[in-house]
Coordinates of C-alpha atoms in Angstrom, one line a residue:
M64 CA 9.0 24.1 24.3
N65 CA 10.0 26.6 21.5
A66 CA 8.5 30.1 21.2
L67 CA 6.0 28.9 18.6
C68 CA 4.7 26.1 20.7
L69 CA 4.3 28.7 23.6
L70 CA 2.4 31.1 21.3
L71 CA 0.2 28.2 20.1
A72 CA -0.4 27.0 23.7
C73 CA -1.3 30.7 24.8
A74 CA -3.7 31.2 21.9
A75 CA -5.4 27.8 22.7
T76 CA -5.9 29.0 26.3
C77 CA -7.3 32.3 25.2
A78 CA -9.5 30.8 22.4
R79 CA -11.1 28.2 25.0
A80 CA -11.5 31.0 27.6
A81 CA -13.3 33.0 25.0
S82 CA -15.4 30.3 23.5
P83 CA -18.9 29.8 24.7
D84 CA -19.9 26.5 26.2
G85 CA -21.5 23.8 23.9
L86 CA -20.4 22.4 20.7
H87 CA -20.4 24.2 17.4
G88 CA -19.8 23.2 13.8
R89 CA -20.0 24.1 10.1
V90 CA -19.6 22.6 6.6
T91 CA -16.2 23.4 5.1
G92 CA -14.8 23.0 1.5
L93 CA -11.5 22.6 -0.3
E94 CA -9.5 23.9 2.7
R95 CA -7.1 22.7 5.4
I96 CA -8.6 23.6 8.8
S97 CA -6.5 25.4 11.3
A98 CA -6.7 27.5 14.3
A99 CA -7.0 30.6 12.0
N100 CA -10.0 29.4 10.0
A101 CA -11.7 26.7 12.1
R102 CA -14.5 28.9 13.7
G103 CA -17.1 30.4 11.3
D104 CA -20.7 30.5 10.5
G105 CA -22.2 27.8 12.8
S106 CA -25.4 27.9 10.8
Q107 CA -23.9 26.4 7.7
R108 CA -24.7 22.7 8.7
S109 CA -26.1 21.4 5.4
W110 CA -23.8 19.5 2.9
R111 CA -25.0 19.1 -0.7
G112 CA -23.1 17.5 -3.5
T113 CA -23.2 15.2 -6.6
A114 CA -21.4 12.1 -7.6
W115 CA -21.0 9.8 -10.5
R116 CA -21.4 6.0 -9.9
N117 CA -18.2 4.4 -9.0
E118 CA -16.9 7.5 -7.1
R119 CA -15.4 8.4 -3.7
V120 CA -17.2 11.3 -2.2
H121 CA -15.8 13.4 0.7
M122 CA -18.0 15.5 3.0
P123 CA -15.7 17.9 5.1
F124 CA -16.8 19.6 8.4
V125 CA -15.2 21.2 11.3
V126 CA -16.5 21.3 15.0
W127 CA -15.4 23.5 17.9
S128 CA -16.0 24.1 21.5
G129 CA -14.9 25.7 24.8
S130 CA -14.5 22.4 26.6
A131 CA -11.9 19.6 26.1
H132 CA -14.3 16.7 26.5
P133 CA -14.2 13.6 24.2
L134 CA -16.4 13.6 21.2
K135 CA -18.2 11.0 19.2
A136 CA -19.2 11.2 15.6
R137 CA -21.9 9.0 14.1
A138 CA -23.3 9.1 10.7
S139 CA -26.6 7.4 9.3
A140 CA -26.4 5.7 6.0
L141 CA -27.5 7.9 3.1
T142 CA -31.0 6.6 1.9
G143 CA -32.1 7.0 -1.7
P144 CA -34.4 5.8 -4.3
G145 CA -36.4 2.7 -3.3
G146 CA -34.6 2.5 0.0
A147 CA -31.1 2.1 -1.5
T148 CA -28.5 3.0 0.9
L149 CA -25.0 4.3 0.9
P150 CA -22.8 3.7 4.1
L151 CA -20.7 6.4 5.4
E152 CA -17.2 6.3 6.8
V153 CA -16.6 9.0 9.3
R154 CA -12.9 10.1 10.3
W155 CA -11.4 12.9 12.1
V156 CA -8.3 14.9 11.0
G157 CA -5.2 14.1 13.1
E158 CA -2.4 16.8 13.1
V159 CA 1.4 16.3 12.3
I160 CA 4.2 18.7 12.5
A161 CA 5.6 20.4 9.4
D162 CA 7.3 23.4 8.2
N163 CA 7.3 25.5 5.0
R164 CA 11.0 24.6 4.0
P165 CA 11.4 24.3 0.2
H166 CA 13.8 21.8 -1.3
G167 CA 17.3 22.3 -0.5
A168 CA 16.6 24.5 2.6
A169 CA 18.2 23.5 6.0
V170 CA 16.1 23.0 9.0
D171 CA 15.8 26.7 10.4
P172 CA 13.3 27.1 13.2
A173 CA 13.7 30.9 13.0
K174 CA 13.2 31.1 9.2
Y175 CA 10.8 28.0 8.8
P176 CA 8.9 27.5 12.2
E177 CA 7.2 24.3 12.7
Y178 CA 3.4 24.2 13.0
P179 CA 0.7 21.5 13.3
V180 CA -1.0 20.6 10.0
G181 CA -4.1 18.5 9.7
D182 CA -3.5 15.6 7.4
V183 CA -4.0 12.2 9.1
L184 CA -7.4 10.6 8.7
E185 CA -8.3 8.7 11.9
S186 CA -11.2 6.4 12.6
S187 CA -10.9 5.7 16.3
Q188 CA -13.7 6.8 18.6
P189 CA -14.0 8.9 20.9
F190 CA -11.7 11.7 19.8
R191 CA -10.7 15.0 21.2
L192 CA -10.4 18.6 20.0
T193 CA -7.0 19.9 19.2
A194 CA -5.1 22.1 21.5
S195 CA -6.8 25.1 19.9
G196 CA -10.3 23.9 20.6
Y197 CA -11.4 22.5 17.0
R198 CA -11.4 19.3 15.0
A199 CA -11.9 18.8 11.4
V200 CA -14.1 15.8 10.4
W201 CA -14.5 14.0 7.2
A202 CA -17.2 11.6 6.0
K203 CA -16.9 9.5 2.9
A204 CA -19.4 7.7 0.8
R205 CA -18.8 5.2 -2.2
T206 CA -21.0 4.8 -4.9
T207 CA -20.8 1.7 -7.1
A208 CA -21.7 0.9 -10.7
E209 CA -25.0 -0.5 -9.4
T210 CA -26.0 2.5 -7.3
P211 CA -29.4 3.6 -8.5
P212 CA -29.2 7.3 -9.6
G213 CA -31.3 9.7 -7.5
V214 CA -31.0 11.8 -4.4
Y215 CA -29.6 10.3 -1.1
R216 CA -30.2 11.9 2.3
G217 CA -28.6 11.3 5.8
T218 CA -27.2 12.9 8.9
L219 CA -23.8 13.3 10.6
T220 CA -24.0 14.0 14.4
V221 CA -21.0 15.0 16.7
T222 CA -21.8 14.7 20.4
D223 CA -19.9 15.7 23.5
A224 CA -19.5 12.6 25.4
V225 CA -19.8 14.3 28.8
T226 CA -22.5 16.9 28.4
S227 CA -24.4 15.3 25.5
S228 CA -24.3 18.6 23.6
S229 CA -24.4 17.8 19.9
V230 CA -24.2 19.4 16.4
R231 CA -26.0 17.7 13.5
F232 CA -25.3 18.1 9.9
D233 CA -27.7 17.3 7.0
L234 CA -26.3 15.5 4.0
E235 CA -27.8 15.4 0.6
L236 CA -25.9 13.5 -2.2
E237 CA -27.3 13.3 -5.8
V238 CA -26.0 10.3 -7.6
L239 CA -26.1 11.0 -11.4
P240 CA -26.5 8.3 -14.1
A241 CA -22.9 8.8 -15.3
T242 CA -20.4 6.0 -14.4
L243 CA -16.7 6.0 -13.8
P244 CA -15.1 2.7 -15.1
E245 CA -13.8 0.1 -12.7
K246 CA -10.4 0.4 -14.4
K247 CA -9.5 4.0 -14.8
A248 CA -7.7 5.1 -18.0
F249 CA -5.7 7.5 -16.0
H250 CA -2.0 6.4 -15.7
L251 CA -1.2 6.6 -12.1
D252 CA 2.4 5.8 -10.9
I253 CA 3.1 6.1 -7.2
W254 CA 6.3 4.2 -6.3
Q255 CA 6.2 1.5 -3.7
T256 CA 9.2 0.9 -1.3
P257 CA 8.3 -2.5 0.4
W258 CA 11.4 -2.2 2.7
T259 CA 9.8 0.6 4.6
L260 CA 7.0 -1.6 5.7
S261 CA 9.4 -4.4 6.7
R262 CA 11.4 -2.2 8.8
Y263 CA 8.5 -0.2 10.3
Y264 CA 6.4 -3.4 11.3
G265 CA 9.6 -5.4 12.2
V266 CA 8.8 -8.2 9.7
E267 CA 11.1 -10.3 7.4
P268 CA 11.1 -8.7 3.9
F269 CA 8.8 -10.6 1.6
S270 CA 7.7 -13.0 4.3
P271 CA 4.0 -13.9 4.6
E272 CA 3.9 -11.3 7.4
H273 CA 5.4 -8.7 5.3
F274 CA 2.8 -9.3 2.5
A275 CA -0.1 -9.1 5.0
K276 CA 1.0 -5.6 6.2
M277 CA 1.5 -4.6 2.5
E278 CA -1.9 -5.9 1.4
P279 CA -4.1 -2.9 2.4
F280 CA -1.6 -0.3 1.2
L281 CA -1.4 -1.9 -2.3
R282 CA -5.2 -2.4 -2.5
E283 CA -5.7 1.3 -1.7
L284 CA -3.2 2.1 -4.5
A285 CA -5.0 -0.3 -6.9
D286 CA -8.3 1.4 -6.1
A287 CA -6.9 4.7 -7.1
G288 CA -5.8 3.2 -10.5
Q289 CA -2.2 2.4 -9.9
K290 CA -0.8 1.1 -13.3
A291 CA 2.9 0.3 -12.3
I292 CA 4.5 -2.4 -10.1
T293 CA 7.6 -0.9 -8.7
T294 CA 10.5 -3.5 -8.8
T295 CA 14.3 -3.0 -8.2
I296 CA 16.9 -5.0 -10.2
T297 CA 19.9 -3.5 -8.6
D298 CA 20.7 -2.6 -5.0
Y299 CA 20.0 1.0 -3.9
P300 CA 18.8 2.4 -7.3
W301 CA 18.2 5.6 -5.4
N302 CA 21.4 5.2 -3.3
K303 CA 21.8 5.0 0.4
R304 CA 20.0 7.9 2.0
E305 CA 20.0 9.3 5.5
N306 CA 16.9 8.9 7.7
I307 CA 15.0 7.0 5.0
D308 CA 14.7 3.3 3.9
S309 CA 17.0 2.4 0.9
A310 CA 15.6 0.0 -1.6
R311 CA 17.4 -3.3 -2.1
S312 CA 17.4 -5.5 -5.3
M313 CA 14.6 -8.0 -5.9
V314 CA 17.1 -9.8 -8.1
K315 CA 19.9 -12.0 -6.7
Y316 CA 22.8 -11.6 -9.1
V317 CA 25.4 -14.2 -8.7
R318 CA 28.8 -14.0 -10.3
K319 CA 30.2 -17.5 -10.8
A320 CA 33.8 -18.7 -10.6
D321 CA 34.2 -18.4 -14.5
G322 CA 33.0 -14.7 -14.3
S323 CA 29.6 -15.4 -15.9
Y324 CA 26.6 -13.9 -14.2
V325 CA 23.3 -15.8 -13.2
A326 CA 20.1 -13.9 -12.1
D327 CA 17.7 -15.3 -9.6
F328 CA 14.2 -13.6 -9.9
T329 CA 12.4 -15.6 -7.1
V330 CA 11.8 -12.4 -4.9
M331 CA 10.9 -10.2 -7.8
D332 CA 8.3 -13.0 -9.0
R333 CA 6.7 -13.1 -5.6
Y334 CA 6.3 -9.4 -5.4
V335 CA 4.9 -8.9 -8.9
A336 CA 2.4 -11.8 -8.3
F337 CA 1.4 -10.3 -5.0
A338 CA 0.8 -6.7 -6.4
E339 CA -1.1 -8.2 -9.2
S340 CA -3.3 -10.1 -6.7
C341 CA -3.9 -6.6 -5.0
G342 CA -5.0 -5.3 -8.4
I343 CA -2.0 -3.3 -9.4
G344 CA -0.7 -3.4 -13.0
P345 CA -0.3 -4.1 -15.8
E346 CA 3.1 -2.6 -16.1
I347 CA 6.2 -3.8 -14.3
H348 CA 8.9 -1.0 -13.8
C349 CA 12.5 -2.3 -13.1
Y350 CA 14.8 0.3 -11.4
A351 CA 17.5 1.0 -12.5
P352 CA 20.5 0.4 -14.8
V353 CA 21.7 4.0 -14.1
K354 CA 21.4 5.0 -10.5
F355 CA 19.9 8.2 -9.3
A356 CA 22.2 11.3 -8.6
G357 CA 25.4 9.7 -10.1
G358 CA 25.7 6.5 -8.1
T359 CA 28.0 3.9 -9.8
S360 CA 28.3 1.2 -7.3
Y361 CA 26.6 -2.1 -8.4
S362 CA 26.6 -5.2 -6.3
Y363 CA 26.6 -8.9 -6.9
I364 CA 27.0 -12.2 -5.0
D365 CA 30.3 -14.1 -5.3
G366 CA 29.2 -17.5 -6.3
T367 CA 32.2 -19.1 -4.6
T368 CA 32.1 -17.6 -1.2
G369 CA 28.4 -16.2 -1.0
E370 CA 29.7 -12.7 -0.1
E371 CA 28.1 -9.6 -1.3
K372 CA 30.6 -7.7 -3.4
T373 CA 30.4 -4.4 -5.4
L374 CA 31.9 -3.0 -8.6
D375 CA 32.3 0.7 -9.6
L376 CA 30.9 0.8 -13.1
K377 CA 30.2 3.8 -15.3
P378 CA 27.6 3.7 -17.9
G379 CA 28.9 3.4 -21.4
T380 CA 32.1 1.4 -20.4
A381 CA 32.8 -2.2 -21.3
A382 CA 32.8 -3.4 -17.8
Y383 CA 29.3 -1.7 -17.2
E384 CA 27.9 -3.5 -20.3
A385 CA 29.6 -6.8 -19.1
Y386 CA 27.6 -6.6 -16.0
W387 CA 24.3 -5.3 -17.3
G388 CA 24.1 -7.2 -20.6
P389 CA 23.6 -10.7 -19.0
L390 CA 21.1 -9.3 -16.6
L391 CA 19.0 -7.8 -19.2
T392 CA 19.2 -10.7 -21.4
Q393 CA 18.0 -13.0 -18.5
L394 CA 15.3 -10.5 -17.5
E395 CA 13.9 -10.5 -21.0
A396 CA 13.8 -14.4 -21.3
H397 CA 12.4 -14.5 -17.8
A398 CA 9.7 -12.0 -18.8
A399 CA 8.7 -14.3 -21.7
E400 CA 8.5 -17.2 -19.4
K401 CA 6.3 -15.4 -17.0
G402 CA 4.0 -13.9 -19.7
W403 CA 5.2 -10.3 -18.9
T404 CA 6.3 -9.5 -22.5
G405 CA 4.8 -6.1 -23.5
R406 CA 4.5 -5.2 -19.7
L407 CA 8.1 -5.0 -18.7
Y408 CA 9.7 -1.5 -18.5
V409 CA 13.4 -0.8 -17.7
A410 CA 13.1 2.4 -15.7
L411 CA 15.3 5.5 -15.0
D412 CA 14.8 8.4 -12.7
E413 CA 15.9 11.9 -13.6
K414 CA 18.8 10.8 -16.0
S415 CA 20.5 13.1 -18.6
P416 CA 19.7 12.7 -22.3
A417 CA 23.1 11.0 -22.8
E418 CA 22.5 8.5 -20.2
T419 CA 19.0 7.9 -21.3
A420 CA 20.0 7.3 -24.8
K421 CA 22.7 4.8 -23.7
T422 CA 20.2 2.9 -21.7
A423 CA 17.9 2.9 -24.7
D424 CA 20.7 1.3 -26.8
L425 CA 21.6 -1.1 -24.0
I426 CA 17.8 -2.3 -23.9
A427 CA 17.6 -2.6 -27.8
K428 CA 20.8 -4.8 -27.7
Y429 CA 20.1 -7.1 -24.8
A430 CA 16.3 -6.9 -24.2
P431 CA 14.6 -5.7 -27.3
S432 CA 11.1 -6.6 -26.2
A433 CA 11.4 -4.4 -23.0
K434 CA 10.3 -0.9 -23.0
L435 CA 11.9 2.3 -21.4
H436 CA 10.3 4.4 -18.9
M437 CA 12.0 7.7 -17.7
S438 CA 11.0 10.5 -15.2
G439 CA 12.9 13.5 -16.3
D440 CA 13.9 16.8 -14.7
S441 CA 15.7 18.2 -17.8
S442 CA 13.9 20.1 -20.7
P443 CA 11.8 17.5 -22.4
D444 CA 12.8 18.7 -25.8
K445 CA 16.2 17.3 -25.3
F446 CA 14.9 13.8 -25.2
A447 CA 12.7 14.1 -28.4
D448 CA 15.2 11.8 -30.4
I449 CA 15.0 8.9 -27.8
R450 CA 12.5 6.2 -27.9
I451 CA 10.9 6.5 -24.4
D452 CA 7.8 4.4 -24.2
G453 CA 6.7 5.8 -20.8
F454 CA 7.9 9.4 -20.2
S455 CA 7.2 11.4 -17.0
Q456 CA 8.2 15.2 -17.0
Q457 CA 8.8 17.1 -13.8
L458 CA 6.2 19.7 -13.4
G459 CA 7.5 23.2 -13.8
A460 CA 6.7 26.2 -15.9
K461 CA 9.9 26.2 -18.0
A462 CA 9.4 22.4 -18.8
M463 CA 5.9 22.7 -19.9
T464 CA 6.7 24.2 -23.3
E465 CA 4.2 24.5 -26.1
T466 CA 6.3 22.2 -28.1
F467 CA 6.3 19.6 -25.4
L468 CA 2.5 19.9 -24.7
A469 CA 1.8 19.8 -28.5
S470 CA 3.8 16.4 -28.6
L471 CA 1.5 14.6 -26.2
T472 CA -1.1 13.6 -28.8
A473 CA 1.5 12.4 -31.3
R474 CA 3.3 10.3 -28.6
R475 CA -0.2 8.7 -27.7
R476 CA -0.8 7.7 -31.4
Q477 CA 2.6 6.0 -31.4
G478 CA 1.5 3.8 -28.5
F479 CA 3.5 5.8 -25.9
Y480 CA 2.2 7.5 -22.9
T481 CA 3.2 10.8 -21.2
T482 CA 2.7 11.9 -17.5
F483 CA 4.1 14.6 -15.3
Y484 CA 5.4 14.2 -11.8
T485 CA 6.0 16.2 -8.5
C486 CA 8.6 15.1 -6.0
C487 CA 10.3 17.6 -3.7
V488 CA 9.7 20.2 -6.4
P489 CA 7.8 22.2 -7.2
F490 CA 7.0 23.2 -3.7
R491 CA 3.7 24.2 -5.2
P492 CA 1.5 22.8 -6.6
N493 CA 2.2 19.5 -4.9
A494 CA 0.8 16.9 -2.5
M495 CA 2.8 17.5 0.7
P496 CA 1.3 18.2 4.0
M497 CA 1.8 21.9 3.7
N498 CA 0.0 22.1 0.3
P499 CA -3.6 23.5 0.3
L500 CA -6.1 20.7 -0.7
H501 CA -7.2 22.4 -3.8
E502 CA -3.7 21.9 -5.3
Q503 CA -4.1 18.2 -5.4
R504 CA -7.5 18.6 -7.3
W505 CA -5.4 21.1 -9.6
L506 CA -2.9 18.4 -10.4
G507 CA -5.8 16.1 -11.7
L508 CA -7.4 18.9 -13.6
Y509 CA -3.9 19.8 -15.1
V510 CA -3.7 16.3 -16.6
A511 CA -7.2 16.9 -18.2
A512 CA -6.4 20.5 -19.3
K513 CA -3.1 19.7 -21.0
G514 CA -3.7 16.2 -22.5
F515 CA -1.5 14.2 -20.3
D516 CA -2.1 10.5 -19.6
G517 CA -1.6 10.7 -15.9
Y518 CA 0.6 11.6 -12.8
L519 CA 3.7 10.1 -11.1
K520 CA 4.9 10.7 -7.7
S521 CA 7.5 9.2 -5.3
T522 CA 6.5 7.5 -2.9
F523 CA 3.5 6.0 -1.3
F524 CA 4.8 5.1 2.2
R525 CA 8.5 5.7 2.6
W526 CA 8.3 7.0 6.0
P527 CA 11.4 8.5 7.8
V528 CA 13.5 6.2 10.0
N529 CA 14.3 8.4 13.1
T530 CA 10.9 10.2 13.4
N531 CA 7.3 9.0 14.0
P532 CA 5.4 9.9 10.8
L533 CA 2.1 10.0 12.9
E534 CA 3.6 13.0 14.8
D535 CA 6.3 14.6 12.6
T536 CA 6.6 14.8 8.9
H537 CA 10.4 15.8 8.8
C538 CA 12.3 13.5 6.5
L539 CA 15.5 13.8 4.6
P540 CA 17.8 16.7 5.3
G541 CA 17.1 19.1 2.5
L542 CA 13.7 17.6 1.5
P543 CA 10.5 19.3 2.3
C544 CA 8.3 17.9 5.0
G545 CA 6.2 14.6 4.0
D546 CA 7.6 14.6 0.5
S547 CA 8.4 10.9 0.7
F548 CA 5.0 9.6 1.7
L549 CA 1.2 10.0 1.0
V550 CA -0.2 7.7 3.5
Y551 CA 0.5 7.0 7.2
P552 CA 1.1 3.7 9.1
G553 CA -2.1 1.6 9.5
P554 CA -2.7 2.4 6.8
R555 CA -4.2 5.7 7.6
L556 CA -5.1 7.7 4.7
S557 CA -4.4 11.6 4.4
L558 CA -6.4 14.5 3.4
R559 CA -3.8 15.0 0.5
W560 CA -4.1 11.4 -0.7
E561 CA -7.9 11.6 -0.7
S562 CA -7.9 15.0 -2.5
L563 CA -5.4 13.5 -5.1
V564 CA -7.8 10.7 -5.7
D565 CA -10.6 13.3 -6.1
G566 CA -8.4 14.9 -8.7
I567 CA -7.8 11.7 -10.5
E568 CA -11.7 11.1 -10.7
D569 CA -12.2 14.7 -12.0
A570 CA -9.7 14.0 -14.9
E571 CA -11.3 10.7 -15.5
K572 CA -14.8 12.3 -15.8
I573 CA -13.3 15.0 -18.2
R574 CA -11.9 12.3 -20.5
I575 CA -15.2 10.6 -20.6
L576 CA -17.2 13.7 -21.4
R577 CA -14.6 14.5 -24.2
E578 CA -15.2 11.0 -25.6
K579 CA -18.9 11.3 -25.6
G580 CA -18.8 14.9 -27.0
R581 CA -20.3 16.4 -23.9
M582 CA -17.8 19.1 -23.1
T583 CA -19.5 22.4 -22.5
S584 CA -18.0 25.7 -23.4
E585 CA -18.2 26.6 -19.7
L586 CA -15.9 23.7 -18.8
T587 CA -13.6 24.2 -21.7
A588 CA -13.1 27.8 -20.6
A589 CA -12.6 26.9 -16.9
L590 CA -10.0 24.4 -17.9
S591 CA -8.1 26.7 -20.0
R592 CA -7.2 28.6 -16.7
I593 CA -5.6 25.5 -15.3
D594 CA -2.1 26.4 -16.7
M595 CA 1.3 26.6 -15.0
P596 CA 2.2 30.3 -16.1
R597 CA -1.3 31.3 -14.7
Y598 CA -0.6 29.3 -11.6
G599 CA 2.7 31.3 -11.1
R600 CA 0.9 34.6 -11.4
S601 CA -1.8 33.7 -8.9
D602 CA -2.2 33.8 -5.3
E603 CA -3.6 30.9 -3.2
A604 CA -7.1 32.3 -3.3
A605 CA -7.1 32.7 -7.1
V606 CA -5.8 29.1 -7.7
R607 CA -8.5 27.9 -5.5
A608 CA -11.2 30.0 -7.3
D609 CA -10.0 28.4 -10.6
V610 CA -10.2 24.9 -9.2
E611 CA -13.7 25.6 -7.9
A612 CA -14.8 27.1 -11.1
C613 CA -13.7 23.8 -12.9
L614 CA -15.5 21.6 -10.5
A615 CA -18.7 23.5 -10.7
A616 CA -18.6 23.5 -14.6
L617 CA -17.7 19.7 -14.5
D618 CA -20.7 19.1 -12.2
R619 CA -23.1 21.0 -14.6
A620 CA -21.5 19.1 -17.7
S621 CA -22.1 15.8 -16.0
R622 CA -25.8 16.4 -15.8

């Protein structure tokens, strides 16, 4: 046990010894609960909120006690006008290990000590308090397009299974007449890595068992508004990585004895059809003619021997074009046959302007009906002369120039879309276990404030290989904890994922209010403070205050 663990254990023992008997609780807000902030005003037991129709609504609480007895949480359905009801889902917050290492920093317990972070949403009953004697609890209601507007009331009760001591929370949700659409306009792109689920659950890739394991994850993505089906048209588009699953190709590319190439799209077809059946789409993103981080090894199957072989190919060379030209030509023809024309994007990740321009030329020559998608970490101004149909810019103060932000409307008029993304950077704002929950709402509000079309992040469920993600979020060496996934095995959703979806819904509401001419001066002013330079000058409390001011103004404008 390291010094931090000993300190936490000591603190837990002291906290329990000092705590009075019985169960206590309070309503919380946009905050991660820890030993430092769990206990508070136990009289705050009434939760009140509003919702549009077709919205997910979260109600956060924390309970604490001096005992270690098992607990049970029960919620009544919310009852509203004419006896209409809204069921409640109750989950408790499990903790995982993380640290505050930024991108590129080595694991160093002295400099970046590990600590428990509440992030995993668990539904099993009964449950127990953490080692420090508290437990965060979240309830969730879902309204539909048919939910009658009005006030809905109910209760949530947490009970000590041994002593029957309990704490009750009163709930009041006002459902407004406004309605979110079934299909959001928000362009969400969270990458999928099917090989992770195959490895984790021990099933054959793209077998019926594999699809069964994938289905709840993909349906969750679809419910959030996922627009892109992530496919791979070459092996290891992000290269082979340590302690993380590598993506293989969904296309079998065979080199015949005469040197010609034939592509077999069977696996890609099955995955696309399956993702569509789960509600994801309409876009199909194909990674990647130019590999991430300078990779130049491209594979094929020897048609004579059946062996897998590789070629070292550099973009712009004749050999590279001889490999990729036939594949893109056949991909375009196959897309036409499948009815994918207009939906197919050849996709790149963090490539230079020169590499991106060469790929655009290659597409124009061999697959002119395909579009180009690129997520870029260079200055966006350097890509201004390249036709990029779907462009995602890495979030950062230097990248979000006035010139770039001013171009978003013009790109939309041309039929293009523009998003921004977070990955291992910036460390904040982001959607990793260490990030405060208000930051995920900030990301959605930033989309609305600056006129982006949506948000991109990698990846949804790319769990580490050598650690249990339900216990430890350390991943690739040099990457921040939990960067490569947003949800946990099960699927178990996370606080950061639910908060990110809340942010998406915030952005969608603001879009609708703008279209209806219902933006208020209060909401416009609050949104003006959701800005990268301001974020960089603000501490955590100030950023949270900006988010809460936006949400309050949005609530009033929604009425």
